[in-house]
PDB file of C-alpha atoms and ligand atoms in Angstrom:
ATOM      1  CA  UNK A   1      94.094 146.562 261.280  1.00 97.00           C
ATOM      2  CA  UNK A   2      91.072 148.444 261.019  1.00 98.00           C
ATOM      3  CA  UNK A   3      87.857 147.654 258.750  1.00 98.00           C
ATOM      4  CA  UNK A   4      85.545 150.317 258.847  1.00 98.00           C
ATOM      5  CA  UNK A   5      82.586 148.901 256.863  1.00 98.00           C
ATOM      6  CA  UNK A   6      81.984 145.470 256.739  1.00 98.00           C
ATOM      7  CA  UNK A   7      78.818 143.487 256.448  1.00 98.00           C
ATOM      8  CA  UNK A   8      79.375 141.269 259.217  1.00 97.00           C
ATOM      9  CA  UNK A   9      75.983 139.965 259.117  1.00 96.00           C
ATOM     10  CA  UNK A  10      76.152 138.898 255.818  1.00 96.00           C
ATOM     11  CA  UNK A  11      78.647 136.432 256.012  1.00 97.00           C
ATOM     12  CA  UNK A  12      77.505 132.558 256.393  1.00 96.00           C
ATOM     13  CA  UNK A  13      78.809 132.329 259.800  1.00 97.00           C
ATOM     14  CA  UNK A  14      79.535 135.790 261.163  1.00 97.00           C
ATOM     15  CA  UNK A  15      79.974 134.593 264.719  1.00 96.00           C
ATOM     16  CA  UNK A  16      83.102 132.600 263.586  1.00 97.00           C
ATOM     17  CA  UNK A  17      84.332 135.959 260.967  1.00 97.00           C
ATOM     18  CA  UNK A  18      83.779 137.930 264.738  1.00 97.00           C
ATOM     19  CA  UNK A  19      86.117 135.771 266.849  1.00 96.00           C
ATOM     20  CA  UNK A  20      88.512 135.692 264.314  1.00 97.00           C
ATOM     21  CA  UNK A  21      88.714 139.004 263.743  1.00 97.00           C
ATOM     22  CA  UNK A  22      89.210 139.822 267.693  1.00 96.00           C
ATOM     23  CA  UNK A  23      91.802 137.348 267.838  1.00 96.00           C
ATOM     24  CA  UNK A  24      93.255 139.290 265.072  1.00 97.00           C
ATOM     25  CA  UNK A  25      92.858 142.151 266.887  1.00 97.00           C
ATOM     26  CA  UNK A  26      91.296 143.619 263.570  1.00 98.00           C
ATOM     27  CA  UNK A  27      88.747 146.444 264.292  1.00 97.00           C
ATOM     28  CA  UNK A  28      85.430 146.480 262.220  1.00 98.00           C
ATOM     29  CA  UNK A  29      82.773 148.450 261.731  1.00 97.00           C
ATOM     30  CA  UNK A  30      79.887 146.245 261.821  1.00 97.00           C
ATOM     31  CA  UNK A  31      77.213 148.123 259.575  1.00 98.00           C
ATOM     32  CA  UNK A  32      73.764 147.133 258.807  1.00 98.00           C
ATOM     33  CA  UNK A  33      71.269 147.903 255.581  1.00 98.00           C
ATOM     34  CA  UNK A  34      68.039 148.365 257.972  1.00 98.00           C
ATOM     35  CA  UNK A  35      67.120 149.393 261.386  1.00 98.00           C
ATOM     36  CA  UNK A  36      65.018 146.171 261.795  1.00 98.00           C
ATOM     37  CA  UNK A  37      68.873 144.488 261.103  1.00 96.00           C
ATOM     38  CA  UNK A  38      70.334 146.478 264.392  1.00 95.00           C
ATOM     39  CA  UNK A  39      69.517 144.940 267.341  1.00 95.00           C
ATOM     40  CA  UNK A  40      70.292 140.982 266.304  1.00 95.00           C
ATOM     41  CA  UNK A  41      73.438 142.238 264.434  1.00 96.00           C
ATOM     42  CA  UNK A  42      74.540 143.799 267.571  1.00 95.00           C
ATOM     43  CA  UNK A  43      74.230 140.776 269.138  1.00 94.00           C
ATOM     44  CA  UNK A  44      76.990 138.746 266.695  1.00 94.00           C
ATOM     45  CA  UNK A  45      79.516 140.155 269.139  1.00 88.00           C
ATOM     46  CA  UNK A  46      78.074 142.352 271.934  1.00 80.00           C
ATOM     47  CA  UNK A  47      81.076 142.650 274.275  1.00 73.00           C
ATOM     48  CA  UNK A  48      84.124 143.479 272.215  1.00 86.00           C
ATOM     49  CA  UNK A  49      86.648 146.634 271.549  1.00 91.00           C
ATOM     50  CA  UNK A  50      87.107 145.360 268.189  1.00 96.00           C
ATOM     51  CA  UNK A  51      83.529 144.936 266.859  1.00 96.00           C
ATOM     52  CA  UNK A  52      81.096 148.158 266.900  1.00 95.00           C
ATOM     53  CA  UNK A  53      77.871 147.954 264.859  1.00 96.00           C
ATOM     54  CA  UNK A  54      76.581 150.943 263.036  1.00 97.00           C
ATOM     55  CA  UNK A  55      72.571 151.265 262.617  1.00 98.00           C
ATOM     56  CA  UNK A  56      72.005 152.137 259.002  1.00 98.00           C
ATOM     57  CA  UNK A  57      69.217 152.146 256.084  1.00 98.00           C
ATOM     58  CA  UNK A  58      70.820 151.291 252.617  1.00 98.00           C
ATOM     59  CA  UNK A  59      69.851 153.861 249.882  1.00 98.00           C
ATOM     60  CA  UNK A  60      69.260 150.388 247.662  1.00 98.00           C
ATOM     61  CA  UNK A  61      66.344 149.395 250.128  1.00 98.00           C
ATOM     62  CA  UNK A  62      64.950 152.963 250.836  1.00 98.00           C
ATOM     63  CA  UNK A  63      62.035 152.083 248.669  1.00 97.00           C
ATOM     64  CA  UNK A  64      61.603 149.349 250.698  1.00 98.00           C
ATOM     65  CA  UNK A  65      61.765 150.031 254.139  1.00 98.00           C
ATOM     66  CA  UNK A  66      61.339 153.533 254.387  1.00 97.00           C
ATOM     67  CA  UNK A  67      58.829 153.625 257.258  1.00 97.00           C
ATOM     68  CA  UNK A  68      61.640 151.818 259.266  1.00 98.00           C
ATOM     69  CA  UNK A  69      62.849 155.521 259.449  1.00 98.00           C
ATOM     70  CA  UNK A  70      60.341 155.932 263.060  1.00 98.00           C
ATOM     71  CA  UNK A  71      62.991 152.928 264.048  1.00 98.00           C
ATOM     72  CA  UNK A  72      65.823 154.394 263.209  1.00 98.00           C
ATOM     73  CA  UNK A  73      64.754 157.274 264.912  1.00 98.00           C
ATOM     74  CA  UNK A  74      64.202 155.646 268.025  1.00 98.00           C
ATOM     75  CA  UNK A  75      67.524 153.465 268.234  1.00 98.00           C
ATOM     76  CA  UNK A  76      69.709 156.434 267.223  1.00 98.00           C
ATOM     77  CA  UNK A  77      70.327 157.246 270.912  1.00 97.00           C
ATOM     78  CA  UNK A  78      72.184 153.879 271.843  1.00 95.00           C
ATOM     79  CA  UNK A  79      73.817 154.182 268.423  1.00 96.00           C
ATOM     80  CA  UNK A  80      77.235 155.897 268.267  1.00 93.00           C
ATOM     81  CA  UNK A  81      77.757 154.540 264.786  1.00 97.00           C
ATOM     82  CA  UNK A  82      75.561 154.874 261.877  1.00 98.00           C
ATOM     83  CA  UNK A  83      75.657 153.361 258.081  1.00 98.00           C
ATOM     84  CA  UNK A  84      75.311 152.049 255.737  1.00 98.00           C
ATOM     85  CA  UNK A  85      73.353 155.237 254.667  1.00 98.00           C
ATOM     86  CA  UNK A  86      73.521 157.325 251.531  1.00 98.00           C
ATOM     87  CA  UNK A  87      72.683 157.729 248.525  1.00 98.00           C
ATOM     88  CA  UNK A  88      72.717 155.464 244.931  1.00 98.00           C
ATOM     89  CA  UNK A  89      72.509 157.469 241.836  1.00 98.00           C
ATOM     90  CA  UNK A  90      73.093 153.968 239.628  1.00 98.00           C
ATOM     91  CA  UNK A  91      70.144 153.829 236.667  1.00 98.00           C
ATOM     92  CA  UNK A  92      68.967 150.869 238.196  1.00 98.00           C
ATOM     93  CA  UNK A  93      67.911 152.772 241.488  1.00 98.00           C
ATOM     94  CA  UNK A  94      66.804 155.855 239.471  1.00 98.00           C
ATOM     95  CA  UNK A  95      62.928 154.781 240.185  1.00 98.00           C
ATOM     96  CA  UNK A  96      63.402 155.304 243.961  1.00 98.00           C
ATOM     97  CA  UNK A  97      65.868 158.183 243.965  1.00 98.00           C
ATOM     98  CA  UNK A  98      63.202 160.444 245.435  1.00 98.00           C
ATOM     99  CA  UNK A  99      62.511 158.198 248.382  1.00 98.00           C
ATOM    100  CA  UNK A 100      66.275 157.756 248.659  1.00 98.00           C
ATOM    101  CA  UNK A 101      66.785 161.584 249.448  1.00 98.00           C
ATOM    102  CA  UNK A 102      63.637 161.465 251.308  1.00 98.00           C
ATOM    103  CA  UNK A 103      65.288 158.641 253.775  1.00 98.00           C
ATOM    104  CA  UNK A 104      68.917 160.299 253.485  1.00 98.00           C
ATOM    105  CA  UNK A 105      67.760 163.646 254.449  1.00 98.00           C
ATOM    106  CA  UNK A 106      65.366 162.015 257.758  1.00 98.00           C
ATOM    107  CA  UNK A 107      68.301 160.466 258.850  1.00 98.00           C
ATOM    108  CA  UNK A 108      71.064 163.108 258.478  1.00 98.00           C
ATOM    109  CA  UNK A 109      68.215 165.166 260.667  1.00 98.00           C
ATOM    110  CA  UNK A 110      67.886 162.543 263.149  1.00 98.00           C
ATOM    111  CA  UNK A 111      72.123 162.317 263.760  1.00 98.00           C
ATOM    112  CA  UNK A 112      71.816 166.068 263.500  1.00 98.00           C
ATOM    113  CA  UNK A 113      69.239 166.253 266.815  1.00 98.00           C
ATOM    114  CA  UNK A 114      71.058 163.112 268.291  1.00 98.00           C
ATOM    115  CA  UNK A 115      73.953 165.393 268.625  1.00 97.00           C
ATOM    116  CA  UNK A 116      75.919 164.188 265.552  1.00 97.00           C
ATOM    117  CA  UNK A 117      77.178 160.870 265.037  1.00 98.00           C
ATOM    118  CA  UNK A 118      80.411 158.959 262.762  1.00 98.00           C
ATOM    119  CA  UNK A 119      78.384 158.551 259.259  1.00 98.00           C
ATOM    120  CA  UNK A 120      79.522 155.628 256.625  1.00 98.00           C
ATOM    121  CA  UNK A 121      78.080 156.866 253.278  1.00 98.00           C
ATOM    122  CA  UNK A 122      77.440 155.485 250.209  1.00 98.00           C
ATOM    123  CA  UNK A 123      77.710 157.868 247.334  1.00 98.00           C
ATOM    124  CA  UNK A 124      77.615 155.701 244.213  1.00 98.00           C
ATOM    125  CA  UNK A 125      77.257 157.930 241.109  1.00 98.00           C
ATOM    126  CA  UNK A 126      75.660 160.846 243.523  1.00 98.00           C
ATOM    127  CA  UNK A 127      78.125 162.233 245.330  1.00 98.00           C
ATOM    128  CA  UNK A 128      77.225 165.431 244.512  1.00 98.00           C
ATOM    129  CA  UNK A 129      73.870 165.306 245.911  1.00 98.00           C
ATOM    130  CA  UNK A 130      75.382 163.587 248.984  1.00 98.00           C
ATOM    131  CA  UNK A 131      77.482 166.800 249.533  1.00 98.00           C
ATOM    132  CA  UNK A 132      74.820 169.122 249.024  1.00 98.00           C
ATOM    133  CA  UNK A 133      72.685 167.054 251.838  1.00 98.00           C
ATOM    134  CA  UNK A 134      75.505 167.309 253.956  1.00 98.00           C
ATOM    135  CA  UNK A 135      76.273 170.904 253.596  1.00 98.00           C
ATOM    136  CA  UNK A 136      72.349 171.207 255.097  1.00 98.00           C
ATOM    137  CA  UNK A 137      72.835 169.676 258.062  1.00 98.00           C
ATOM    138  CA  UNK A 138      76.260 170.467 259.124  1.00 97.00           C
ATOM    139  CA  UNK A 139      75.063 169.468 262.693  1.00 97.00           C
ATOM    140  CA  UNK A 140      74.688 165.687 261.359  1.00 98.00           C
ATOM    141  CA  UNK A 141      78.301 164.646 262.630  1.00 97.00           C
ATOM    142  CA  UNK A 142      81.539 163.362 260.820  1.00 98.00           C
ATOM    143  CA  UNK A 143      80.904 162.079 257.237  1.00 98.00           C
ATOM    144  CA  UNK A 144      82.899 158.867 256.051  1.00 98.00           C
ATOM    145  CA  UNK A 145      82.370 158.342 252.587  1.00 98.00           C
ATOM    146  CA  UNK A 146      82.814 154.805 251.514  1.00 98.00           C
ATOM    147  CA  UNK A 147      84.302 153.489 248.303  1.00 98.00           C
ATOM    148  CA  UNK A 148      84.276 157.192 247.013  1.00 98.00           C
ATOM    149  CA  UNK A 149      84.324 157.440 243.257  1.00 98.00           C
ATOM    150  CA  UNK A 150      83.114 161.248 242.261  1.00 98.00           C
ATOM    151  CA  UNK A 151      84.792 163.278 240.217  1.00 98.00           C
ATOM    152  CA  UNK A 152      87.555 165.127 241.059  1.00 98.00           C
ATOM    153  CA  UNK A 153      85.860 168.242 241.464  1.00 98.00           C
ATOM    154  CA  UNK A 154      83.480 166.356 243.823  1.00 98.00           C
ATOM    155  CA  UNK A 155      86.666 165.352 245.971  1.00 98.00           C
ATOM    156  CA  UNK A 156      87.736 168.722 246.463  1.00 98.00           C
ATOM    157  CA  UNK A 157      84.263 169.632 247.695  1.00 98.00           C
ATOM    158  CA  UNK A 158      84.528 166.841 249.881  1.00 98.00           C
ATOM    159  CA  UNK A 159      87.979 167.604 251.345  1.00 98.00           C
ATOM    160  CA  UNK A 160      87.182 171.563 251.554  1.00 98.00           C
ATOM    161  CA  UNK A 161      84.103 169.851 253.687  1.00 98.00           C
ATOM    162  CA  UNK A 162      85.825 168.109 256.200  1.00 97.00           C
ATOM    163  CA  UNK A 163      84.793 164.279 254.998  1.00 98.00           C
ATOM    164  CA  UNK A 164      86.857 161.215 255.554  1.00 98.00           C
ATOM    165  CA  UNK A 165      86.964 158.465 253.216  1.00 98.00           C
ATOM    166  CA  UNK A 166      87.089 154.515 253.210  1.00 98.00           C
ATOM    167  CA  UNK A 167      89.341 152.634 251.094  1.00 98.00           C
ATOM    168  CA  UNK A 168      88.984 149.108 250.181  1.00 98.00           C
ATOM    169  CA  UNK A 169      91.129 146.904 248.364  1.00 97.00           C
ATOM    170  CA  UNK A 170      88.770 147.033 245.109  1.00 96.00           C
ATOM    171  CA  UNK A 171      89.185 150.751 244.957  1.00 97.00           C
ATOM    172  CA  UNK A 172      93.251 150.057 243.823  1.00 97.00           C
ATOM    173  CA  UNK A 173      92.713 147.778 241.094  1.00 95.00           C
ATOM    174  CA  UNK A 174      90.972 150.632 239.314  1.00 95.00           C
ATOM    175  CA  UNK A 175      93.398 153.980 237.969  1.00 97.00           C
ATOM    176  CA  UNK A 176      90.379 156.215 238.827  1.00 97.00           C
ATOM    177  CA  UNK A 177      90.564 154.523 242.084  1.00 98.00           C
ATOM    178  CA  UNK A 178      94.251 154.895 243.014  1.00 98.00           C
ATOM    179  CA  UNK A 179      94.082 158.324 241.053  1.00 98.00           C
ATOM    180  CA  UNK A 180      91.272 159.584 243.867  1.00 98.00           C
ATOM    181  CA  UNK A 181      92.692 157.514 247.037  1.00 98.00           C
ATOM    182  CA  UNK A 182      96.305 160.001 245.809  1.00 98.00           C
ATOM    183  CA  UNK A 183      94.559 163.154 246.019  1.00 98.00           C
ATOM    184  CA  UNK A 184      92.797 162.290 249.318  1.00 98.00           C
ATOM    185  CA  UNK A 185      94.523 163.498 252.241  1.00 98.00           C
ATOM    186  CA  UNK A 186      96.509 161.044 254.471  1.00 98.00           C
ATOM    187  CA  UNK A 187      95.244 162.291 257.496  1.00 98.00           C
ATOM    188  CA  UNK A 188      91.521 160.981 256.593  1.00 98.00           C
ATOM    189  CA  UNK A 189      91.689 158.123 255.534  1.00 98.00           C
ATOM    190  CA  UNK A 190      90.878 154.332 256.921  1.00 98.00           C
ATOM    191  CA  UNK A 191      90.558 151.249 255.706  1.00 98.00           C
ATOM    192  CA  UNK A 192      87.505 149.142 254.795  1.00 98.00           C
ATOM    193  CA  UNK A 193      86.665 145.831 252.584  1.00 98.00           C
ATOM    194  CA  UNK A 194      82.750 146.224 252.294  1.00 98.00           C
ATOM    195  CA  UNK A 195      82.968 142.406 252.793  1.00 97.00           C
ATOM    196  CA  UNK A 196      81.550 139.794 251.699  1.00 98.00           C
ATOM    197  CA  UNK A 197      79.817 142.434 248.988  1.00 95.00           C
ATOM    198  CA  UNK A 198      82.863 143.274 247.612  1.00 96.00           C
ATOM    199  CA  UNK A 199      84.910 140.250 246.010  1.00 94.00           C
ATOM    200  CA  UNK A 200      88.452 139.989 245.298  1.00 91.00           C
ATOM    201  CA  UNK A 201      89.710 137.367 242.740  1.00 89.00           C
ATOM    202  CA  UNK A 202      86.062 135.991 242.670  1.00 92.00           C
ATOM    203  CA  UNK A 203      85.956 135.697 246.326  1.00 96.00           C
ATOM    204  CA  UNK A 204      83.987 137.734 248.930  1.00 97.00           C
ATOM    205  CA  UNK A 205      86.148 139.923 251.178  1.00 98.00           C
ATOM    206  CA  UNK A 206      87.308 139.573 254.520  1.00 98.00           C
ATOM    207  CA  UNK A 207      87.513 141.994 257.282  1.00 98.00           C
ATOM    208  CA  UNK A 208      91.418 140.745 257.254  1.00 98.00           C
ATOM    209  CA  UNK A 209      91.907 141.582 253.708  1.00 98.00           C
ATOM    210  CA  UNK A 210      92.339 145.235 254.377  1.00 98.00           C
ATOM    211  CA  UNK A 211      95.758 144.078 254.170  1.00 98.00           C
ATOM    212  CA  UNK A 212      95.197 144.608 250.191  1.00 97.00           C
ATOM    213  CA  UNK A 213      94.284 148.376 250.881  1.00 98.00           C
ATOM    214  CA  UNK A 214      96.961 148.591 253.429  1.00 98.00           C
ATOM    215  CA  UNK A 215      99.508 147.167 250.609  1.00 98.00           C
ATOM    216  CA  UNK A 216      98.201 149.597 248.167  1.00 98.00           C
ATOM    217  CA  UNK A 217      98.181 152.596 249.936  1.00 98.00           C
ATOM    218  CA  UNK A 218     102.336 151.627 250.518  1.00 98.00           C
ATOM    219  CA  UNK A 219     102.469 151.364 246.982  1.00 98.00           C
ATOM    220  CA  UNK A 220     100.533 154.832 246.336  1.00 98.00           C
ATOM    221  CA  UNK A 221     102.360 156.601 249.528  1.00 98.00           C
ATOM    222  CA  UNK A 222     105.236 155.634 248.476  1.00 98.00           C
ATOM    223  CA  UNK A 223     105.934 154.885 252.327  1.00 98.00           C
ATOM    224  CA  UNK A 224     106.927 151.410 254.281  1.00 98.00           C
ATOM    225  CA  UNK A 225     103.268 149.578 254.870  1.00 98.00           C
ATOM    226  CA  UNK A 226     104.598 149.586 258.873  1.00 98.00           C
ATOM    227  CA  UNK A 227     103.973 153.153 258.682  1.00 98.00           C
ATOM    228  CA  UNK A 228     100.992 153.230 256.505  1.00 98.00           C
ATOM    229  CA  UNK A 229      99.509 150.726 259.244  1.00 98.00           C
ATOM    230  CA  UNK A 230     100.364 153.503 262.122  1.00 98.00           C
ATOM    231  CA  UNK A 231      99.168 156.610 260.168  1.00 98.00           C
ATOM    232  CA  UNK A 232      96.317 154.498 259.189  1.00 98.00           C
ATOM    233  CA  UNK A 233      95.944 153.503 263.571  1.00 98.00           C
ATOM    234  CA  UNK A 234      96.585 157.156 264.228  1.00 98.00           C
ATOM    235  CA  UNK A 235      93.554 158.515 261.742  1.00 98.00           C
ATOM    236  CA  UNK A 236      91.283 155.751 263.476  1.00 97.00           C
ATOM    237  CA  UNK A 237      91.905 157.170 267.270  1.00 97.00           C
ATOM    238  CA  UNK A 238      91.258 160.219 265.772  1.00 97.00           C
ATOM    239  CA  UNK A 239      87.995 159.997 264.522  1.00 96.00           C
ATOM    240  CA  UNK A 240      87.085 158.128 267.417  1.00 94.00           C
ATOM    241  CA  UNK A 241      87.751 161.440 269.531  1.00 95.00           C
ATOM    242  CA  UNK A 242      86.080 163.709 267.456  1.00 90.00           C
ATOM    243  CA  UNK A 243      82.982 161.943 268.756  1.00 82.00           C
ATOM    244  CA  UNK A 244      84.491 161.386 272.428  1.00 73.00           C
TER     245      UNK A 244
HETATM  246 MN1   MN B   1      78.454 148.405 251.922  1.00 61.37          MN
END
């Protein structure tokens, strides 16, 4: 199983949520919410195929930590993941949407002069402006947008630009959601919980619990969940070479 944006740090005992998901053989994508997070979240499993951790700056803290940006910019090189990053269009973030692009746009520069780099974006109620950055700085690397929920028009922008998407189990309780996950195409997509932020059944999620999104897909597909888990493998190893 693959969860490609997780909060690992933010569980109450990540350690114990790493080990299990190793012996589950369950890969994650570790990401973080500032670049002062990085290094010590990095260290919650530092030797494993199945955890990698992404060095990010939340669009929900840009107001806070955007001088952390020099950081960023200096641990990009040893990072070959990066997110969360994005951008949050919600009316509660409106006050610090300018410093939001601000940080969005440093960073997609950055990956851009690091060579490019596998990007897990947040595009809540922006996704618009997400693709416009993008479409600026082509050079940035290979967009995953997480928990997508744009319009369709945005989609097709989206698709016509090469993104992947993220799909957590939360995304298929929705109609919108399952409407969107059926026009994305099947060879870009992977899985994701966005654990232990997002809750299912008024618990937080676990890295495991892609098995929901796994389930749903099946259900959307239309296809035996033992071949939704190998297309699902297959899109993973090939992400993973479009950065070598
Ligand atoms: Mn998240």
């Amino acid at each position: 199983m693959i969860d490609f944006h997780c909060h690992l740090d933010l569980y109450s005992d990540p350690k114990q949520v790493a080990r299990e998901c190793i012996d589950r053989k369950i890969y994650v994508l570790s990401v973080t919410t500032t670049p002062s997070a990085w290094v010590g979240t990095c260290q919650i499993h530092p030797d494993s195929k199945y955890i990698k951790t992404a060095l990010g700056l939340h669009p929900q803290l840009a107001h806070e930590r955007y001088a952390e940006i020099d950081l960023f910019g200096s641990q990009v090189k040893q990072a070959r993941y990066i997110g969360e990053i994005g951008l949050d269009g919600a009316p509660e973030y409106s006050f610090s949407f300018k410093k939001q692009m601000d940080v969005f746009n440093s960073i997609l520069r950055i990956c851009a002069n690091a060579g490019g780099r596998l990007m897990s974006i947040h595009s809540r109620r922006s996704s618009q402006l997400v693709l416009d950055c993008l479409k600026r700085q082509p050079e940035s690397g290979v967009p995953i947008l997480h928990w997508f929920s744009g319009s369709n028009h945005d989609l097709k922008c989206a698709i016509e630009m090469d993104c992947w998407f993220s799909v957590g189990p939360q995304m298929f309780v929705s109609q919108r959601g399952r409407q969107l996950i059926m026009n994305m195409p099947r060879n870009r997509i992977i899985t994701e919980t966005d654990g232990p932020f997002a809750q299912i059944n008024g618990r937080p999620l676990f890295p495991w619990d892609v098995e929901f999104a796994l389930n749903g897909l099946s259900e959307i597909w239309e296809t035996p969940v033992s071949i939704v888990r190998q297309n699902i493998f297959n899109n993973f190893s090939e992400l993973l070479r479009k950065m070598g």
